[in-house]
mmCIF file of C-alpha atoms and ligand atoms in Angstrom:
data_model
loop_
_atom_site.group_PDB
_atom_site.id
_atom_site.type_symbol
_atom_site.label_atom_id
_atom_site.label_comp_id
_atom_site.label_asym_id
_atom_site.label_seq_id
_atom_site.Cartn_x
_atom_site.Cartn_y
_atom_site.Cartn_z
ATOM 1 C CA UNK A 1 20.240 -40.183 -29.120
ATOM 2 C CA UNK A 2 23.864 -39.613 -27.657
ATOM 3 C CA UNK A 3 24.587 -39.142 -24.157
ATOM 4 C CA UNK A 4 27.506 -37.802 -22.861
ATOM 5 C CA UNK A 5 29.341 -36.751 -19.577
ATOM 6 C CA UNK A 6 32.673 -36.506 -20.840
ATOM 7 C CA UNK A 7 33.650 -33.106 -19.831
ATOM 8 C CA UNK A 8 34.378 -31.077 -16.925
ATOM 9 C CA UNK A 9 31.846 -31.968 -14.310
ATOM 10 C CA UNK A 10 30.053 -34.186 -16.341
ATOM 11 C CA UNK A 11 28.440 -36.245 -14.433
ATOM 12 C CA UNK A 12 26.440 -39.246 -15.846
ATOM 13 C CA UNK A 13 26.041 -43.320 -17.105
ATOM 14 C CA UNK A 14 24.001 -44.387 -19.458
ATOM 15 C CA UNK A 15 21.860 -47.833 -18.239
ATOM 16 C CA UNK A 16 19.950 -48.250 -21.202
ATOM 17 C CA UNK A 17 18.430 -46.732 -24.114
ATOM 18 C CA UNK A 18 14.859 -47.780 -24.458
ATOM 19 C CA UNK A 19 14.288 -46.018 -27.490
ATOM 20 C CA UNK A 20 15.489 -43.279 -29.871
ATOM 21 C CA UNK A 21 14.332 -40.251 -27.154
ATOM 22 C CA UNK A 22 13.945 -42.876 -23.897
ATOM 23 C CA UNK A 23 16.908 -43.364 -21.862
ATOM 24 C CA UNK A 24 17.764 -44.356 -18.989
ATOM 25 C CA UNK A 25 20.488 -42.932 -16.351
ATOM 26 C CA UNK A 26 22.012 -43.162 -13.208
ATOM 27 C CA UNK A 27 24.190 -40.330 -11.450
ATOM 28 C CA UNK A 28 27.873 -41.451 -10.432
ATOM 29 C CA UNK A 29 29.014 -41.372 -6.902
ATOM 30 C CA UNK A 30 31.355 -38.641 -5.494
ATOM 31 C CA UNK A 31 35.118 -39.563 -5.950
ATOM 32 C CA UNK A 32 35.950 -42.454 -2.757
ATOM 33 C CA UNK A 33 32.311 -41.713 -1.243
ATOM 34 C CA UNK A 34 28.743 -42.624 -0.981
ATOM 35 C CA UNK A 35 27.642 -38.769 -1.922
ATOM 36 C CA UNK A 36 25.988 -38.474 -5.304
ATOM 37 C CA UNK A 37 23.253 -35.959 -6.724
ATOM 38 C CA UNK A 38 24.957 -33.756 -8.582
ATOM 39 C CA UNK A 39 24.146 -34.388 -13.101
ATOM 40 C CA UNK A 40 25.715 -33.042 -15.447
ATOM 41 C CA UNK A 41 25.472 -34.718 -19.088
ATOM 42 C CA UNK A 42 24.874 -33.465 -22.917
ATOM 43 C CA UNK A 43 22.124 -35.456 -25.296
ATOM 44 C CA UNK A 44 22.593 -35.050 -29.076
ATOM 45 C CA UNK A 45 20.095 -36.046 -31.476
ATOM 46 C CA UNK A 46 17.205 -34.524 -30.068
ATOM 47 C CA UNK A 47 15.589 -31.633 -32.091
ATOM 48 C CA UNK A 48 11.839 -31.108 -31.793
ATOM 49 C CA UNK A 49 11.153 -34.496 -30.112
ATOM 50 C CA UNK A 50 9.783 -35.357 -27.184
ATOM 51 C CA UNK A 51 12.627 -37.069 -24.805
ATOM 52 C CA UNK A 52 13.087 -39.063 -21.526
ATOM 53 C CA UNK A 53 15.234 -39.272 -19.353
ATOM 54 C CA UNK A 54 15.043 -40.904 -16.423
ATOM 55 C CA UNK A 55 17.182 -40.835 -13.454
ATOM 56 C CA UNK A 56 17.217 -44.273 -12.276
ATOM 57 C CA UNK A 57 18.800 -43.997 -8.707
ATOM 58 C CA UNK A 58 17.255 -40.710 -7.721
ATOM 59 C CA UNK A 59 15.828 -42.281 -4.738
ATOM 60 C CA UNK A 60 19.230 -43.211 -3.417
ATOM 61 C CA UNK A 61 21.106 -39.863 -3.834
ATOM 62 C CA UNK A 62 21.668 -37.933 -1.013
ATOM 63 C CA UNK A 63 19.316 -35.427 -0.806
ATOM 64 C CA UNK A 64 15.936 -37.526 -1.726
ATOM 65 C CA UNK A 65 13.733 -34.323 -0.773
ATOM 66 C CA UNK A 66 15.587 -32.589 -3.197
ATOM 67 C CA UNK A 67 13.807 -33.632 -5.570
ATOM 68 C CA UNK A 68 10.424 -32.883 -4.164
ATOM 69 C CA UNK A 69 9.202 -29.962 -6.311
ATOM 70 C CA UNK A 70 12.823 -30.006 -8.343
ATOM 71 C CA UNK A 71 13.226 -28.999 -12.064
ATOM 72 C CA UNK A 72 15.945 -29.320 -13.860
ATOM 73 C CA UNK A 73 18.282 -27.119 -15.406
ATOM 74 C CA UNK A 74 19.144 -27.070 -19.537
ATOM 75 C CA UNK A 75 21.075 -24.777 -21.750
ATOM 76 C CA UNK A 76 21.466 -24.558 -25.291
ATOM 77 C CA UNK A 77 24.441 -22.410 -25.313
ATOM 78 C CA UNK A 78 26.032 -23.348 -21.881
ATOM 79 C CA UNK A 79 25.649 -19.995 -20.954
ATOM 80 C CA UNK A 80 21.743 -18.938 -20.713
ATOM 81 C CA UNK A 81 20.070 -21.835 -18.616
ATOM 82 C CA UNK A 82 16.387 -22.287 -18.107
ATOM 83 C CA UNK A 83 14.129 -25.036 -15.851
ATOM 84 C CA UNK A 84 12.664 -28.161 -18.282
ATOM 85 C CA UNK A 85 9.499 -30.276 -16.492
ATOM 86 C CA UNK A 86 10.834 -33.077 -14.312
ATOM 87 C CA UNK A 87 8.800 -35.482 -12.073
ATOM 88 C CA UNK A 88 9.838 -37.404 -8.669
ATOM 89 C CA UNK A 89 7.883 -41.076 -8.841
ATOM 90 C CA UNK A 90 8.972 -44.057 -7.452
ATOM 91 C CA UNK A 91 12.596 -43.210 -6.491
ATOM 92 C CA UNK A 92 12.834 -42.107 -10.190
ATOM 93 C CA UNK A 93 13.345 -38.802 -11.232
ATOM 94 C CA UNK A 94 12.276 -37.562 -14.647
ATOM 95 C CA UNK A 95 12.828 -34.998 -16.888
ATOM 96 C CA UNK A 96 10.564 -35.158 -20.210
ATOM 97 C CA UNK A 97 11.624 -31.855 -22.735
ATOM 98 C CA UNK A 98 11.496 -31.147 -26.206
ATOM 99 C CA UNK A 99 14.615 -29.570 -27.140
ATOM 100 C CA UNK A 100 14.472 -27.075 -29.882
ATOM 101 C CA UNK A 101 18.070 -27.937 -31.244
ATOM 102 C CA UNK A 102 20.057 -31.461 -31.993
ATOM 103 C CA UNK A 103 22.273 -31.086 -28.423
ATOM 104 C CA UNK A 104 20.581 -30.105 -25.410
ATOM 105 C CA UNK A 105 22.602 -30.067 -22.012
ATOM 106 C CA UNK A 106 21.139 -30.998 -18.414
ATOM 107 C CA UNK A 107 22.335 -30.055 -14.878
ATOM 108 C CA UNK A 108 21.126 -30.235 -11.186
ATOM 109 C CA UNK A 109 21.973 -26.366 -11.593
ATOM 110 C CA UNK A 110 23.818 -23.758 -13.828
ATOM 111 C CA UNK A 111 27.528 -25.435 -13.945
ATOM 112 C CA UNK A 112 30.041 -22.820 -13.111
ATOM 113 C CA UNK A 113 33.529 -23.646 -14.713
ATOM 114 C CA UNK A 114 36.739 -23.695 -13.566
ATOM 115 C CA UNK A 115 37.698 -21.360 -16.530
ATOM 116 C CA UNK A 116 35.341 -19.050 -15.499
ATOM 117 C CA UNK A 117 36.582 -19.458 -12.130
ATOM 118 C CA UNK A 118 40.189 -18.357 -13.844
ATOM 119 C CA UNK A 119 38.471 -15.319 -15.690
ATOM 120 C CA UNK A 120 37.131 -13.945 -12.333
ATOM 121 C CA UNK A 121 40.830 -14.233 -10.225
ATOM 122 C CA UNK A 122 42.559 -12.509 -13.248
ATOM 123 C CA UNK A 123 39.082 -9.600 -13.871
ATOM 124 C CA UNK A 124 39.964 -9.111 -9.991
ATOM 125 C CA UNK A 125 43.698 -8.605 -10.473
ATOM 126 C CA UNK A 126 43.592 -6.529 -13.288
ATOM 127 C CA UNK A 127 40.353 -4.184 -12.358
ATOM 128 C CA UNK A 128 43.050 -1.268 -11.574
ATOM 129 C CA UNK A 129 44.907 -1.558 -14.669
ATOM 130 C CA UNK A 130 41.487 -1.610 -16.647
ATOM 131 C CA UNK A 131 39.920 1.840 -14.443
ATOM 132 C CA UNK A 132 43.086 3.214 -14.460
ATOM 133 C CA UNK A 133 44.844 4.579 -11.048
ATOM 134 C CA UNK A 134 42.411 7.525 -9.836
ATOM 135 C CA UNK A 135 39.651 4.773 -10.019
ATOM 136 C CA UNK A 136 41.644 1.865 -8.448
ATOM 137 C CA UNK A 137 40.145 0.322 -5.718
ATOM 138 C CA UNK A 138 41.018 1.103 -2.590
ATOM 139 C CA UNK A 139 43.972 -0.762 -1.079
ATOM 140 C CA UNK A 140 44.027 -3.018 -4.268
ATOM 141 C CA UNK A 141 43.589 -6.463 -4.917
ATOM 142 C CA UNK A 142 46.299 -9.014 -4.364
ATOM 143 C CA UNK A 143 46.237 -12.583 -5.379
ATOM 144 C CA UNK A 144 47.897 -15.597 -3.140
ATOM 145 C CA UNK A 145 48.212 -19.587 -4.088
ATOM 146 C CA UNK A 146 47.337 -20.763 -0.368
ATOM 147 C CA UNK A 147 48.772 -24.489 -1.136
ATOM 148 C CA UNK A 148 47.403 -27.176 -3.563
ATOM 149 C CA UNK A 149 44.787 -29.811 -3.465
ATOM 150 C CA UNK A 150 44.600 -33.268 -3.491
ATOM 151 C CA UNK A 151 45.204 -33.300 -7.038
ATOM 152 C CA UNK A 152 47.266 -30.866 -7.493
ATOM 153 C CA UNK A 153 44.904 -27.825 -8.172
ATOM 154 C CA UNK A 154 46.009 -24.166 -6.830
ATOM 155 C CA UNK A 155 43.824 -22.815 -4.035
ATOM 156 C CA UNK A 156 43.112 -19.219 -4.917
ATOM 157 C CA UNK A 157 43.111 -16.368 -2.299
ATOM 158 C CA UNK A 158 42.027 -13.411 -3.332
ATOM 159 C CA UNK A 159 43.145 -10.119 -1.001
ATOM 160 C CA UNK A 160 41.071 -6.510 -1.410
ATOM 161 C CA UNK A 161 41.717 -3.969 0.630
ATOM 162 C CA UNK A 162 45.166 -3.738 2.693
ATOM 163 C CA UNK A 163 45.328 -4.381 6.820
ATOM 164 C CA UNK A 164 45.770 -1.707 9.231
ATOM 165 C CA UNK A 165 45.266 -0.858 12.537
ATOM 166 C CA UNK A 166 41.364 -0.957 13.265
ATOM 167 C CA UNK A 167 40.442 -2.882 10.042
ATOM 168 C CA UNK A 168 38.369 -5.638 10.274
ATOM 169 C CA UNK A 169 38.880 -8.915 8.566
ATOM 170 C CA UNK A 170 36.614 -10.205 6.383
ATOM 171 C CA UNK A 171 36.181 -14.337 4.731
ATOM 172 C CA UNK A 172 34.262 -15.377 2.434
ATOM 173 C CA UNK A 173 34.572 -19.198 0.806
ATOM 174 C CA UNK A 174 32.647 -20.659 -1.269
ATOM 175 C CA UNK A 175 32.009 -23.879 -2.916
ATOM 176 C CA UNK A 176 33.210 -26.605 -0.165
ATOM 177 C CA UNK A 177 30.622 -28.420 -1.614
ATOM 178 C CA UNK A 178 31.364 -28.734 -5.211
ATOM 179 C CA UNK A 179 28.038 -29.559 -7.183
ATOM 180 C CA UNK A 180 26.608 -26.199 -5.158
ATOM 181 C CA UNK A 181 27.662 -24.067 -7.809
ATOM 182 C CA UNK A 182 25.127 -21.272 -6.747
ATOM 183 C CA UNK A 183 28.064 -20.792 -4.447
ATOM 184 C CA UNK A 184 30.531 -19.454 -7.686
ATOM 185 C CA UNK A 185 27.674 -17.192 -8.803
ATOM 186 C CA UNK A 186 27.227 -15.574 -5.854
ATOM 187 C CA UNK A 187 31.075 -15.475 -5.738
ATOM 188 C CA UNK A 188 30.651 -13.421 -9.176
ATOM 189 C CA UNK A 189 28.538 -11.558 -8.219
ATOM 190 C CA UNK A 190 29.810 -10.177 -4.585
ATOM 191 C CA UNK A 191 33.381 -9.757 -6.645
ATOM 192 C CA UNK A 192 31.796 -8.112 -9.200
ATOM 193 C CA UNK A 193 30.766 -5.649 -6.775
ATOM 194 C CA UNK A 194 33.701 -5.464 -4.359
ATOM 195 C CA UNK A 195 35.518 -4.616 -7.999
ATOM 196 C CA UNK A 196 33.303 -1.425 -8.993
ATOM 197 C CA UNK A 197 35.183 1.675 -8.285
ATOM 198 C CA UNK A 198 31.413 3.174 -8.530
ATOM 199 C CA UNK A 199 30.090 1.096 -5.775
ATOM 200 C CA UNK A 200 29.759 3.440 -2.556
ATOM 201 C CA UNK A 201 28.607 -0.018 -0.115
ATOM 202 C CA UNK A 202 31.827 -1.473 -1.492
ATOM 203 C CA UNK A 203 34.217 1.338 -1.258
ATOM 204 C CA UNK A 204 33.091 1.776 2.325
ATOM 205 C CA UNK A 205 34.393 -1.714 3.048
ATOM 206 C CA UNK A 206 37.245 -1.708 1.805
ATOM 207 C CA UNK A 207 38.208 1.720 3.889
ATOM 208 C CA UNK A 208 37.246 0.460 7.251
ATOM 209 C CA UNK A 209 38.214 -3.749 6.460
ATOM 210 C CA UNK A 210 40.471 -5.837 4.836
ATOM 211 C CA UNK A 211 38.654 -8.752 2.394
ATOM 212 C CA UNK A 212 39.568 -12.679 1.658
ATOM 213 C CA UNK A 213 37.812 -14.763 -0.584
ATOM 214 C CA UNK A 214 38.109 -17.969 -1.632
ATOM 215 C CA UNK A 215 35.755 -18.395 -4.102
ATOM 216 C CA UNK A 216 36.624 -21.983 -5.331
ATOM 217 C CA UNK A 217 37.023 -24.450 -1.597
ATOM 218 C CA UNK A 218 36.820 -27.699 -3.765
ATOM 219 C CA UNK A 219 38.357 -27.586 -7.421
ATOM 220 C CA UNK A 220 38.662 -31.068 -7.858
ATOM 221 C CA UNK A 221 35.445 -31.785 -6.723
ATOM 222 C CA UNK A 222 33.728 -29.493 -9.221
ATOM 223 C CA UNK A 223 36.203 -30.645 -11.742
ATOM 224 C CA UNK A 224 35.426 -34.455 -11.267
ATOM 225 C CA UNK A 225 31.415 -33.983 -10.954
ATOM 226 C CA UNK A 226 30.881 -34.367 -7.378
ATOM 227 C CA UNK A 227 28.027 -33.449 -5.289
ATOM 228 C CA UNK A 228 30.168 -32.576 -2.074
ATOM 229 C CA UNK A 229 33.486 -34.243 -1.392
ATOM 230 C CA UNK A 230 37.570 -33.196 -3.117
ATOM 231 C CA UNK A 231 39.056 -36.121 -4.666
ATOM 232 C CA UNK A 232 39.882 -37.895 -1.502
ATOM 233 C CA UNK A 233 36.109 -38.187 -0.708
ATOM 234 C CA UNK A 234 36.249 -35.769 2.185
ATOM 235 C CA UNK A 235 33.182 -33.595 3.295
ATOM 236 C CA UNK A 236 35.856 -30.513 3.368
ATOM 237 C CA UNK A 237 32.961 -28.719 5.689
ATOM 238 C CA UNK A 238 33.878 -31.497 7.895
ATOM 239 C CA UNK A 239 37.426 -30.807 8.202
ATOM 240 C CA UNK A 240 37.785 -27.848 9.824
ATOM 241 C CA UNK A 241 38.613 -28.812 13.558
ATOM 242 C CA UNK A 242 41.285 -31.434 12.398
ATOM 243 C CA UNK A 243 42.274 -31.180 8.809
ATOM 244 C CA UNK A 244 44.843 -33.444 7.204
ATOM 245 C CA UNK A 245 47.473 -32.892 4.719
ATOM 246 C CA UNK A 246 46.037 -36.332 2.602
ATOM 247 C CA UNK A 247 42.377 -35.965 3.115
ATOM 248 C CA UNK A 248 42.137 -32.230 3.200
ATOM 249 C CA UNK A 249 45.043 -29.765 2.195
ATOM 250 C CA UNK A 250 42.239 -27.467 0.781
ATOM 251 C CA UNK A 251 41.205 -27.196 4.547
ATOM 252 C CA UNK A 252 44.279 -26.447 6.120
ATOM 253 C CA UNK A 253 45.876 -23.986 3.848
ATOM 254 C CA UNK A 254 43.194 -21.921 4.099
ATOM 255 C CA UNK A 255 43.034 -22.378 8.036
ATOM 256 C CA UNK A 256 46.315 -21.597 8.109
ATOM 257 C CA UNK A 257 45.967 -18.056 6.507
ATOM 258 C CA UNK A 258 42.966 -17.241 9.028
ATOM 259 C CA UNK A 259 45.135 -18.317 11.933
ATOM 260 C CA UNK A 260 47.684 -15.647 10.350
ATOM 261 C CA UNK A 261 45.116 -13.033 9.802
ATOM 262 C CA UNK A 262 42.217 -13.686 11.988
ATOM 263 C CA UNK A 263 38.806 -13.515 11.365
ATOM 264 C CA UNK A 264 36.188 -10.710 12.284
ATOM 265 C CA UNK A 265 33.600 -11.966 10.199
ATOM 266 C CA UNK A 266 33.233 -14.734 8.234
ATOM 267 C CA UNK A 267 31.020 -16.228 5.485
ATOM 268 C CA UNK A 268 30.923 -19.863 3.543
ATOM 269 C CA UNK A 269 28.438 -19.697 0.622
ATOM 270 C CA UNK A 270 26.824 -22.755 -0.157
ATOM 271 C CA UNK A 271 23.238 -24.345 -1.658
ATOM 272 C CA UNK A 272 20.748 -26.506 -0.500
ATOM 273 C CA UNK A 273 19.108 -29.273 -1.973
ATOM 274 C CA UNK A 274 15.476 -29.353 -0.101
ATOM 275 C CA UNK A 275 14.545 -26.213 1.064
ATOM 276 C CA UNK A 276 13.455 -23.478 -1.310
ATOM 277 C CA UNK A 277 14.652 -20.298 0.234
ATOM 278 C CA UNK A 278 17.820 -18.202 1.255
ATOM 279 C CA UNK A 279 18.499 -18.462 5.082
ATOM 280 C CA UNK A 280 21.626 -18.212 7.006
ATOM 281 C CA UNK A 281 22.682 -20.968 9.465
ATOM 282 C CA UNK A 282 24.361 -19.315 11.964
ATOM 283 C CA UNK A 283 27.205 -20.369 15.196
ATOM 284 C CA UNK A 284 24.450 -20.327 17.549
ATOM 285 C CA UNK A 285 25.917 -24.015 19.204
ATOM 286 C CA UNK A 286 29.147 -23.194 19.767
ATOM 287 C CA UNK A 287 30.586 -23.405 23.766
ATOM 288 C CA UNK A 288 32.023 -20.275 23.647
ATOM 289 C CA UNK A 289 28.869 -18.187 22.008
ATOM 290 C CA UNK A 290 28.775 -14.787 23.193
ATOM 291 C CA UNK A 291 26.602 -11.888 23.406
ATOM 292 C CA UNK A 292 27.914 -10.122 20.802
ATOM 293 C CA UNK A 293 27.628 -12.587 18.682
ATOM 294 C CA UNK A 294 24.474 -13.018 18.872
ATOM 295 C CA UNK A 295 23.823 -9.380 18.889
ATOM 296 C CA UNK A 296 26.021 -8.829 15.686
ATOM 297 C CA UNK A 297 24.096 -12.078 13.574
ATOM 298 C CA UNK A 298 21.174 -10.150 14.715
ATOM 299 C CA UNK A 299 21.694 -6.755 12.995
ATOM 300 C CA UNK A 300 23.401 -8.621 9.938
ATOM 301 C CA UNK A 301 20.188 -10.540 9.531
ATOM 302 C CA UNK A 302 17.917 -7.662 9.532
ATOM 303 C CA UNK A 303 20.735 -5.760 7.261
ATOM 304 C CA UNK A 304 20.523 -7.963 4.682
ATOM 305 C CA UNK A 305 16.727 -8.246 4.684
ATOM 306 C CA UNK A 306 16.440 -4.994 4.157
ATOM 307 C CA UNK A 307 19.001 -5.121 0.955
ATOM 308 C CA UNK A 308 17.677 -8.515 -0.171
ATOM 309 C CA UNK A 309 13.933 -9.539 -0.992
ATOM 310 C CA UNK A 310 15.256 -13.005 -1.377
ATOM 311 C CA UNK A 311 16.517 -13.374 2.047
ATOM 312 C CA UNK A 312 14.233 -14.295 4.712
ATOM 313 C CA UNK A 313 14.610 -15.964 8.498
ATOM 314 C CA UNK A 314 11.345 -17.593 8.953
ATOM 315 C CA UNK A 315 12.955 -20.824 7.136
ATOM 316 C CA UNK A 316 15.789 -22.420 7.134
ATOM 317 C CA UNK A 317 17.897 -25.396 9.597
ATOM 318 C CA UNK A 318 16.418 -25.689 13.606
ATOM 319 C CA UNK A 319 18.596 -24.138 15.851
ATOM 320 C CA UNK A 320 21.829 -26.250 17.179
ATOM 321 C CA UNK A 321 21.161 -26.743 21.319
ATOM 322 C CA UNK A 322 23.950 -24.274 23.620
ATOM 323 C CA UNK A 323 27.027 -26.009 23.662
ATOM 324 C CA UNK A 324 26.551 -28.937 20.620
ATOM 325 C CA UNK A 325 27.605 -27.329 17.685
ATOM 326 C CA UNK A 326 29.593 -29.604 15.514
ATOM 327 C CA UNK A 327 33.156 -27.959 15.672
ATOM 328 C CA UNK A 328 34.042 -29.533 12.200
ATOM 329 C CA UNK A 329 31.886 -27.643 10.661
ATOM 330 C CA UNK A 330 33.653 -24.253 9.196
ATOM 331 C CA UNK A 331 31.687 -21.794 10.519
ATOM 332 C CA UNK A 332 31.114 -23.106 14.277
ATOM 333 C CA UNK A 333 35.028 -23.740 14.266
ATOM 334 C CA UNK A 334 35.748 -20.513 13.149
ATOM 335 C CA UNK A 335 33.812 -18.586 15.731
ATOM 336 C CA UNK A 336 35.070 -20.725 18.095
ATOM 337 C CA UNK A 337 37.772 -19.974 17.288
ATOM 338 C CA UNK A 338 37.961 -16.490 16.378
ATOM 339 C CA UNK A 339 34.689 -15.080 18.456
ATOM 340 C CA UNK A 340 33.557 -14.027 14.593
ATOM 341 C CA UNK A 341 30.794 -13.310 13.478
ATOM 342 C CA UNK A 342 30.396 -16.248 11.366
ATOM 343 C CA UNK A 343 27.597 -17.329 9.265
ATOM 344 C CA UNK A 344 26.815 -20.221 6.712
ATOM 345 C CA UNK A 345 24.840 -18.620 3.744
ATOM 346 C CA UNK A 346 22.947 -21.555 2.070
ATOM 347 C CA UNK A 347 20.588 -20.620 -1.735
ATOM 348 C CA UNK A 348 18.226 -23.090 -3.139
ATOM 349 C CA UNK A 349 18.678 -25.531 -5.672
ATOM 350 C CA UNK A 350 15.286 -25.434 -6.291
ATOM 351 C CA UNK A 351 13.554 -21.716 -7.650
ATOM 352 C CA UNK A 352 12.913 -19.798 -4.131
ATOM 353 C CA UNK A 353 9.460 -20.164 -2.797
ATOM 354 C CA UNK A 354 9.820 -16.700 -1.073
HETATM 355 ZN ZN1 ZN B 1 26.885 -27.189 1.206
#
């Protein structure tokens, strides 16, 4: 068998190879941090035998209860990706398949590239060209390079809609924490929608507000393999009250363009690693919570229960006390600062229980 995590966020080392289809692996850390959980790796040599692969240092990652009713994710074509049967013993976590074809590849969750990434920004741009102009959306869709990462990367803004008086401004990020790539999908998917000339939900938006998305937070996170810091090892969703230009420039830039805009309502997309359902965690802690706040979370929860079978309040994070919200945190520091509505949407790693 060959093991490999040489590609983009490949994530992997090889500790031993007990036999032809035994191996056995541990899971890097995050670039200049103790974060690690997110896999990523290819195994050649396989086809129509029963293989092991076990995940030495499981037990030390940073989301142990992950794991707890976890399956992994494998793909023959990189493109269709379906759950294999994986076990949680000891600190160990196994996954025991027999692929159907010589190269198999394994990952906490679908991967979502960075080339994909690049196909969505330039579908967006180019949606009006493609419909034609009676069909173009309405206002348009711009695209901005906000500043760079640590490494270098472009961070990509897309604009829909164009401001005037009365709209309301709109965020969405996603993917501050790299290895939650359910964050990209969703990304596709809300684009995909905001794009459809067709779309009568969409084309309402766009009359009445005016629509930012970042749909990639940490490139060189989800370039390097990381679970959930940039290249620097910063937690970026711990950067928002004071971001800096060497630990997080993927923080500030994009600060800096909602100081410039504003923010009516906001949304950062993320997963999480234990609990199997979609919930929102909300701004509920922050010193300056107001009514309408509250009032406005409150009809947007209902809203999108109504729209969305897979959403559901009854689980999800306790509530933060009055007053200790953690300001760092994007979406308490951006209805403190704003008075947004502002929301963290987190998706399961695992398959929802819901
Ligand atoms: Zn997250």
């Amino acid at each position: 068998m060959y093991i490999s995590d040489r590609f983009e966020s490949g994530n992997i080392e090889l500790v031993e190879a007990v036999s032809d289809h035994h191996v056995r692996l541990r899971i890097r850390k995050d670039s200049n941090s103790d974060f690690f959980q997110w896999f990523y790796f290819r195994a050649t040599g396989v086809c129509d035998t029963l293989c092991h692969f076990e995940i030495l240092n499981a037990g030390e990652s940073s989301y142990t209860k992950g794991w707890e009713g976890y399956r992994a994710c494998a793909s023959y074509d990189r493109e269709t990706w379906f759950r294999v049967p994986t076990s949680y013993t000891n600190g160990i976590l196994s996954i025991d398949h027999t692929p159907e074809v010589d190269t198999v590849w394994y990952a906490y969750f679908a991967p979502y590239s960075y080339d994909r990434h690049l196909d969505l920004i330039s579908r967006s741009i180019s949606t009006g060209l493609r419909y034609g102009n009676s069909a173009r959306l309405v206002g348009g869709v711009k695209h901005e390079v906000l500043g760079t990462t640590v490494d270098l990367a472009p961070m990509d803004l897309l604009v829909f809609g164009e401001p005037g008086e009365r709209k309301r401004t709109v965020w969405f990020i996603g993917r501050q924490h790299p290895g939650e790539t359910q964050a990209s999908w969703w990304m596709e998917g809300m684009i995909g929608r905001l794009l459809d000339p067709g779309d009568a939900v969409s084309r309402s938006i766009l009359e009445d507000a005016v629509v930012y998305v970042v749909p990639l937070m940490n490139p060189d996170g989800a370039r390097r393999g990381n679970l959930r810091t940039n290249a620097a090892g910063a937690n970026l969703n711990r950067e928002w009250l004071s971001p800096s230009p060497e630990r997080s420039p993927e923080v500030m830039c994009v600060r800096a363009k909602m100081m410039q805009t504003g923010v009516d309502v906001c949304m950062d997309v993320h997963g999480d690693e234990a609990l199997p359902y979609v919930f929102i965690a909300g701004a509920e802690g922050i010193p300056s919570l107001s009514e309408r706040q509250v009032h406005d979370r409150g009809i947007f929860d209902e809203a999108l229960m109504k729209a969305n079978s897979d959403f559901q309040t009854k689980y999800g994070y306790p509530q933060t006390p009055p007053g200790k919200a953690n300001l760092t945190i994007c979406t308490s520091w951006v209805a403190e600062t704003f008075g947004a509505l502002s929301m963290t949407l987190e998706m399961p790693f695992k398959d929802n229980a819901n």
